[in-house]
């Protein structure tokens, strides 16, 4: 395949970004051509047709009924329709990047995975934070994360209300922590409340993994500020990832100094009137710490994601984020929903 011919299904607030990036790649000389879109909303369809000079169809079936050749497609329709649209495309022999979450139930996700495997198609879920340059920079340096704090807060906008905040926002952090913790989930405890929509708008979750690793997640779409941060602790190391700023901070403790502090603690010489600094000949308890800012090459995560998808389409290599990983993130999100419902029953939140 010399040039990958792509279509975008769903040209709403996020699908527009897929259109833009494919066209930018095309203009920059990448072997890709944006050739069609699918959008049932007449106004959006007309706008897309005019802006990108491509045919826009009202439904995927209409596109597939033409003799227009399509190799790959982005599916950026509301989550409740991911399954129907992605399945139709996969069964027509098209490689698919389906926005996150991969589908709205495990049965739907399984059907998509089976269809992709049957037809030897690429199926990549749109977990775009995996392509955040800060995540790409820290991933190869992971040691043994044992405690995570994830915060993803956004200001309310009336979008993605077909799903709760767990499937809308927290799913990004669930995917990353599942990858970083690399251990099966042992226990989930969750609380969540609807605030402005009919579904849970703010959620706090504690996940414990078989390895003993623990992760706390907070996601809100009714916040007064925007925060997208992941912090985690490994033995003698703290890492802070700021997704929005594409920034990393790593604080490491020199093991020799840490051992001295521990010995002083055991001997009861730390925490007294003068603390460690007075009891020992050390200048300061933070003397053995290094504050590092690993280099992060900035880049637009969506562009990196779509470039990676197109490379998989061309080379047939497994996507950087696999459909099974998308399924695992969905499975955890659904467990969180169950735990949230159980908590609401215990707290009597479901009554009137
Ligand atoms: N990766 C991310 O960071 C990110 C960010 C935002 C949204 N998303 C995902 O993108 C998807 C779309 O979200 P959005 O905020 O753009 O929603 P949106 O409602 O703004 O846009 C969805 C569009 O899909 C169209 N549509 C509906 N049914 C369709 C169908 N059967 N075929 C083709 N088009 C159809 C709608 O008319 C609408 O224009 C969701 O799954 C959401 O989770 C991902």
Coordinates of C-alpha atoms and ligand atoms in Angstrom, one line a residue:
X1 CA 0.0 0.0 0.0
X2 CA 1.6 3.2 -1.1
X3 CA -0.8 5.9 0.2
X4 CA -3.3 5.0 3.0
X5 CA -6.7 6.3 2.0
X6 CA -8.6 7.3 5.2
X7 CA -12.1 8.3 6.2
X8 CA -13.3 9.9 9.5
X9 CA -16.6 8.8 10.9
X10 CA -18.1 11.4 13.2
X11 CA -17.0 15.0 12.7
X12 CA -18.1 16.4 16.0
X13 CA -15.8 18.1 18.5
X14 CA -13.1 15.4 18.5
X15 CA -13.6 14.0 15.0
X16 CA -12.7 17.4 13.7
X17 CA -9.2 17.0 15.2
X18 CA -8.8 13.7 13.3
X19 CA -9.8 15.4 10.0
X20 CA -7.3 18.2 10.7
X21 CA -4.4 15.9 11.6
X22 CA -4.9 13.6 8.6
X23 CA -5.0 16.5 6.3
X24 CA -1.9 18.1 8.0
X25 CA 0.0 14.8 7.6
X26 CA -1.1 14.6 3.9
X27 CA 0.1 18.2 3.3
X28 CA 3.4 17.4 5.1
X29 CA 4.0 14.6 2.6
X30 CA 3.1 11.6 4.7
X31 CA 1.7 8.7 2.5
X32 CA -1.9 9.3 3.6
X33 CA -4.9 10.8 1.9
X34 CA -8.0 12.0 3.6
X35 CA -10.7 10.9 1.1
X36 CA -14.1 10.9 2.9
X37 CA -16.1 11.5 6.0
X38 CA -19.3 10.2 7.6
X39 CA -21.5 12.6 9.5
X40 CA -25.3 12.4 9.9
X41 CA -25.7 16.0 11.1
X42 CA -26.4 18.1 8.0
X43 CA -24.7 21.3 9.1
X44 CA -21.5 19.5 10.2
X45 CA -21.5 17.4 7.1
X46 CA -21.7 20.5 4.8
X47 CA -19.0 22.2 6.8
X48 CA -16.6 19.2 6.5
X49 CA -17.3 18.7 2.8
X50 CA -16.5 22.4 2.1
X51 CA -13.5 22.7 4.4
X52 CA -11.7 19.5 3.3
X53 CA -13.2 19.1 -0.3
X54 CA -14.2 15.5 0.3
X55 CA -17.5 13.6 0.0
X56 CA -19.4 13.3 3.3
X57 CA -21.9 10.6 3.7
X58 CA -24.8 10.4 6.2
X59 CA -23.9 6.9 7.4
X60 CA -21.0 4.4 7.1
X61 CA -23.2 2.1 5.0
X62 CA -23.6 4.8 2.4
X63 CA -19.8 5.2 2.2
X64 CA -19.3 1.5 1.9
X65 CA -22.0 1.3 -0.8
X66 CA -19.9 3.5 -3.1
X67 CA -16.9 2.4 -5.1
X68 CA -14.6 4.8 -3.1
X69 CA -11.6 2.8 -1.9
X70 CA -10.9 3.2 1.8
X71 CA -8.0 1.5 3.6
X72 CA -8.5 2.9 7.2
X73 CA -10.9 4.9 9.2
X74 CA -11.1 6.9 12.5
X75 CA -14.3 6.3 14.4
X76 CA -15.1 9.4 16.5
X77 CA -18.8 8.9 17.0
X78 CA -20.5 9.0 20.5
X79 CA -19.3 6.0 22.5
X80 CA -22.7 4.2 22.4
X81 CA -22.2 3.9 18.6
X82 CA -18.6 2.8 18.6
X83 CA -19.5 -0.8 18.2
X84 CA -22.0 -0.5 15.4
X85 CA -19.8 1.8 13.3
X86 CA -16.5 0.1 13.9
X87 CA -18.0 -3.4 13.2
X88 CA -19.4 -2.3 9.9
X89 CA -16.0 -0.9 8.8
X90 CA -14.0 -3.9 10.1
X91 CA -16.3 -6.3 8.3
X92 CA -15.8 -4.3 5.1
X93 CA -12.1 -5.0 5.4
X94 CA -11.1 -1.5 6.7
X95 CA -8.5 -0.9 9.5
X96 CA -10.0 1.0 12.3
X97 CA -8.9 3.5 15.0
X98 CA -11.9 3.7 17.3
X99 CA -11.9 6.5 19.9
X100 CA -11.8 5.6 23.6
X101 CA -13.4 3.7 25.2
X102 CA -13.2 0.9 22.7
X103 CA -17.0 0.2 23.2
X104 CA -19.6 0.5 25.8
X105 CA -19.7 -3.1 27.0
X106 CA -17.3 -6.1 27.1
X107 CA -19.5 -8.1 24.8
X108 CA -19.3 -5.3 22.2
X109 CA -15.5 -5.0 22.6
X110 CA -15.2 -8.8 22.2
X111 CA -17.2 -8.7 19.0
X112 CA -14.9 -6.0 17.6
X113 CA -11.8 -7.9 18.6
X114 CA -13.2 -11.1 17.0
X115 CA -14.1 -9.2 13.8
X116 CA -10.6 -7.6 13.6
X117 CA -8.9 -11.0 14.2
X118 CA -11.2 -12.8 11.6
X119 CA -10.4 -10.3 8.9
X120 CA -6.7 -9.7 10.0
X121 CA -7.6 -6.0 10.4
X122 CA -5.8 -3.4 12.6
X123 CA -8.0 -2.3 15.5
X124 CA -6.5 0.4 17.7
X125 CA -8.4 2.1 20.5
X126 CA -7.9 5.8 20.8
X127 CA -6.0 6.0 24.2
X128 CA -4.2 9.0 23.1
X129 CA -2.4 9.8 26.4
X130 CA -0.2 6.8 25.6
X131 CA 1.3 9.0 22.9
X132 CA 1.7 12.0 25.2
X133 CA 5.4 12.8 24.9
X134 CA 5.8 12.9 28.7
X135 CA 4.4 9.3 28.9
X136 CA 6.6 8.1 26.1
X137 CA 9.6 9.6 27.9
X138 CA 8.9 8.0 31.3
X139 CA 7.7 4.6 30.1
X140 CA 11.2 3.1 29.3
X141 CA 12.5 4.4 32.7
X142 CA 9.8 2.7 34.9
X143 CA 11.2 0.7 37.8
X144 CA 8.5 -0.7 40.1
X145 CA 5.6 1.8 40.6
X146 CA 3.8 0.9 43.9
X147 CA 1.5 3.9 44.5
X148 CA -0.2 6.1 41.9
X149 CA -2.2 9.3 42.3
X150 CA -4.1 10.3 39.1
X151 CA -6.0 13.6 38.7
X152 CA -8.0 14.5 35.6
X153 CA -10.3 17.5 36.2
X154 CA -12.1 19.5 33.6
X155 CA -14.6 22.3 33.4
X156 CA -18.2 21.3 32.5
X157 CA -19.1 21.3 28.9
X158 CA -22.3 19.6 27.6
X159 CA -20.4 16.9 25.6
X160 CA -19.9 13.1 26.0
X161 CA -22.9 12.9 28.3
X162 CA -23.8 9.5 26.8
X163 CA -21.3 8.1 29.2
X164 CA -20.1 8.9 32.8
X165 CA -16.9 10.6 33.8
X166 CA -15.2 7.2 34.2
X167 CA -15.7 6.2 30.5
X168 CA -15.2 9.8 29.4
X169 CA -12.1 10.9 31.2
X170 CA -10.8 8.5 33.8
X171 CA -10.4 5.8 31.2
X172 CA -7.2 7.5 30.0
X173 CA -5.5 7.1 33.4
X174 CA -6.9 3.6 33.9
X175 CA -5.2 2.5 30.6
X176 CA -1.9 4.1 31.6
X177 CA -1.9 2.8 35.2
X178 CA -2.8 -0.7 34.0
X179 CA 0.1 -0.6 31.7
X180 CA 2.6 0.9 34.2
X181 CA 1.4 -1.3 37.2
X182 CA 1.5 -4.4 35.0
X183 CA -0.4 -6.6 37.4
X184 CA -4.0 -8.0 37.6
X185 CA -6.5 -6.0 39.6
X186 CA -7.3 -7.4 43.0
X187 CA -9.9 -4.9 44.4
X188 CA -11.8 -1.8 43.4
X189 CA -13.5 0.7 45.7
X190 CA -15.3 3.7 44.2
X191 CA -17.5 6.6 45.0
X192 CA -19.1 8.8 42.3
X193 CA -21.8 11.4 42.1
X194 CA -23.9 12.9 39.3
X195 CA -23.7 16.7 39.7
X196 CA -24.8 18.5 36.5
X197 CA -25.6 15.5 34.3
X198 CA -27.7 12.4 34.8
X199 CA -24.6 10.3 35.1
X200 CA -21.6 10.3 37.4
X201 CA -19.7 13.5 36.9
X202 CA -17.1 13.2 39.7
X203 CA -15.5 9.9 40.7
X204 CA -12.8 8.8 43.2
X205 CA -11.5 5.3 43.0
X206 CA -8.9 3.1 44.8
X207 CA -7.6 0.2 42.9
X208 CA -5.3 -2.4 44.5
X209 CA -3.3 -4.7 42.2
X210 CA -2.2 -8.3 42.9
X211 CA 1.4 -7.0 43.2
X212 CA 0.4 -4.8 46.1
X213 CA 0.5 -1.7 44.0
X214 CA -2.3 0.8 44.9
X215 CA -3.7 3.5 42.6
X216 CA -6.0 6.4 43.5
X217 CA -7.9 8.0 40.6
X218 CA -9.9 11.2 40.7
X219 CA -11.8 12.4 37.7
X220 CA -14.2 15.3 37.4
X221 CA -15.9 17.0 34.6
X222 CA -17.5 19.6 36.9
X223 CA -14.3 21.2 38.2
X224 CA -13.4 24.9 38.3
X225 CA -9.9 24.1 37.1
X226 CA -8.2 21.9 34.5
X227 CA -5.7 19.4 35.8
X228 CA -4.3 16.3 34.1
X229 CA -1.6 14.8 36.3
X230 CA -0.3 11.4 37.2
X231 CA 2.1 11.1 40.2
X232 CA 3.7 7.8 41.3
X233 CA 6.1 6.4 43.8
X234 CA 8.7 3.7 43.3
X235 CA 11.2 2.6 45.9
X236 CA 13.4 5.7 46.5
X237 CA 11.8 7.5 43.6
X238 CA 8.9 9.9 42.9
X239 CA 7.7 10.7 39.4
X240 CA 5.3 13.5 38.4
X241 CA 3.8 13.5 34.9
X242 CA 1.9 16.6 33.8
X243 CA 0.0 15.5 30.7
X244 CA -1.1 19.0 29.7
X245 CA 2.3 20.6 30.0
X246 CA 4.1 17.5 28.7
X247 CA 6.4 17.8 31.6
X248 CA 8.2 15.3 33.9
X249 CA 9.7 15.7 37.3
X250 CA 11.7 12.9 38.9
X251 CA 13.0 13.0 42.4
X252 CA 15.4 10.2 43.3
X253 CA 17.0 9.4 46.6
X254 CA 20.6 8.2 46.8
X255 CA 20.3 4.7 48.3
X256 CA 23.4 5.2 50.5
X257 CA 21.9 8.4 52.0
X258 CA 18.5 6.7 52.4
X259 CA 20.2 3.9 54.3
X260 CA 21.9 6.4 56.6
X261 CA 18.5 8.1 57.3
X262 CA 16.9 4.8 58.0
X263 CA 19.7 3.8 60.4
X264 CA 19.3 7.2 62.2
X265 CA 15.6 6.7 62.4
X266 CA 16.1 3.2 63.9
X267 CA 18.5 4.7 66.4
X268 CA 16.0 7.4 67.3
X269 CA 18.2 10.3 66.4
X270 CA 15.9 11.7 63.7
X271 CA 12.9 13.7 64.6
X272 CA 14.4 15.0 67.9
X273 CA 14.8 18.7 68.6
X274 CA 17.4 19.2 65.9
X275 CA 16.2 16.5 63.6
X276 CA 18.5 14.6 61.3
X277 CA 20.6 17.6 60.4
X278 CA 21.5 18.3 64.0
X279 CA 22.0 14.6 65.1
X280 CA 24.2 13.7 62.2
X281 CA 27.0 15.4 60.3
X282 CA 24.7 15.6 57.2
X283 CA 24.0 19.1 55.9
X284 CA 20.3 18.4 55.3
X285 CA 18.0 15.4 55.1
X286 CA 17.4 16.2 51.4
X287 CA 21.2 16.0 50.7
X288 CA 20.9 12.6 48.9
X289 CA 18.0 13.7 46.7
X290 CA 18.3 14.6 43.0
X291 CA 15.6 16.6 41.2
X292 CA 15.6 15.6 37.6
X293 CA 13.7 17.0 34.6
X294 CA 14.1 14.3 31.9
X295 CA 14.0 15.7 28.4
X296 CA 10.6 15.5 26.7
X297 CA 10.3 16.1 23.0
X298 CA 7.0 18.1 22.6
X299 CA 4.4 16.9 20.2
X300 CA 0.7 16.7 19.6
X301 CA -0.4 13.3 21.1
X302 CA -3.2 12.9 18.4
X303 CA -0.7 13.4 15.6
X304 CA 1.7 10.9 17.2
X305 CA -1.2 8.5 17.7
X306 CA -2.5 8.7 14.1
X307 CA 1.1 8.4 12.7
X308 CA 1.5 5.3 14.7
X309 CA -1.9 3.9 13.6
X310 CA -1.0 4.6 9.9
X311 CA 2.3 2.9 10.4
X312 CA 0.5 -0.2 11.7
X313 CA -1.8 0.0 8.7
X314 CA 1.1 0.1 6.3
X315 CA 3.4 -2.4 8.0
X316 CA 0.7 -4.6 9.6
X317 CA 2.6 -4.5 12.9
X318 CA 0.5 -4.7 16.1
X319 CA -0.7 -1.2 17.2
X320 CA 1.2 0.6 20.1
X321 CA -2.1 0.4 22.0
X322 CA -3.8 -2.9 21.3
X323 CA -7.6 -3.7 21.2
X324 CA -7.1 -6.0 24.2
X325 CA -5.5 -3.2 26.2
X326 CA -8.5 -1.1 25.3
X327 CA -10.8 -3.9 26.5
X328 CA -8.8 -4.2 29.8
X329 CA -9.3 -0.4 30.4
X330 CA -13.0 -0.8 29.7
X331 CA -13.2 -3.8 32.0
X332 CA -11.7 -1.9 34.9
X333 CA -14.0 1.1 34.1
X334 CA -17.1 -1.2 34.3
X335 CA -15.9 -2.6 37.6
X336 CA -15.6 0.9 38.9
X337 CA -19.2 1.6 37.8
X338 CA -20.3 -1.5 39.7
X339 CA -18.4 -0.5 42.8
X340 CA -19.9 3.1 42.5
X341 CA -23.4 1.7 42.3
X342 CA -22.8 -0.5 45.4
X343 CA -21.5 2.5 47.3
X344 CA -24.5 4.6 46.2
X345 CA -26.8 1.8 47.5
X346 CA -24.9 1.6 50.9
X347 CA -25.1 5.4 51.3
X348 CA -28.8 5.6 50.3
X349 CA -27.9 7.9 47.4
X350 CA -30.3 6.1 45.0
X351 CA -33.4 7.0 47.0
X352 CA -35.6 9.7 45.4
Ligands
LIG1 N1 -9.1 10.7 22.9 C1 -9.6 11.8 23.5 O1 -8.9 12.5 24.2 C2 -11.0 12.2 23.2 C3 -11.5 13.5 23.5 C4 -12.8 13.8 23.2 C5 -13.6 12.8 22.7 N2 -13.2 11.6 22.5 C6 -14.1 10.5 22.0 O2 -14.5 10.8 20.7 C7 -15.8 10.3 20.5 C8 -16.7 11.5 20.0 O3 -16.7 12.5 21.0 P1 -17.1 14.0 20.7 O4 -16.9 14.8 21.9 O5 -16.4 14.4 19.4 O6 -18.7 13.9 20.4 P2 -19.6 14.8 19.5 O7 -21.0 14.5 19.9 O8 -19.1 16.2 19.5 O9 -19.4 14.3 18.0 C9 -19.8 13.0 17.6 C10 -20.2 13.2 16.1 O10 -20.6 11.9 15.6 C11 -21.7 12.0 14.8 N3 -22.4 10.7 14.7 C12 -23.3 10.2 15.5 N4 -23.7 9.0 15.1 C13 -22.9 8.7 14.0 C14 -22.8 7.6 13.2 N5 -23.5 6.5 13.3 N6 -21.9 7.7 12.1 C15 -21.2 8.8 11.9 N7 -21.2 9.9 12.7 C16 -22.1 9.8 13.8 C17 -22.5 13.1 15.5 O11 -23.5 13.7 14.6 C18 -21.5 14.1 15.9 O12 -21.1 15.0 15.0 C19 -16.3 9.8 21.8 O13 -16.1 8.4 21.8 C20 -15.3 10.4 22.9 O14 -15.1 9.5 23.9 C21 -11.9 11.2 22.7

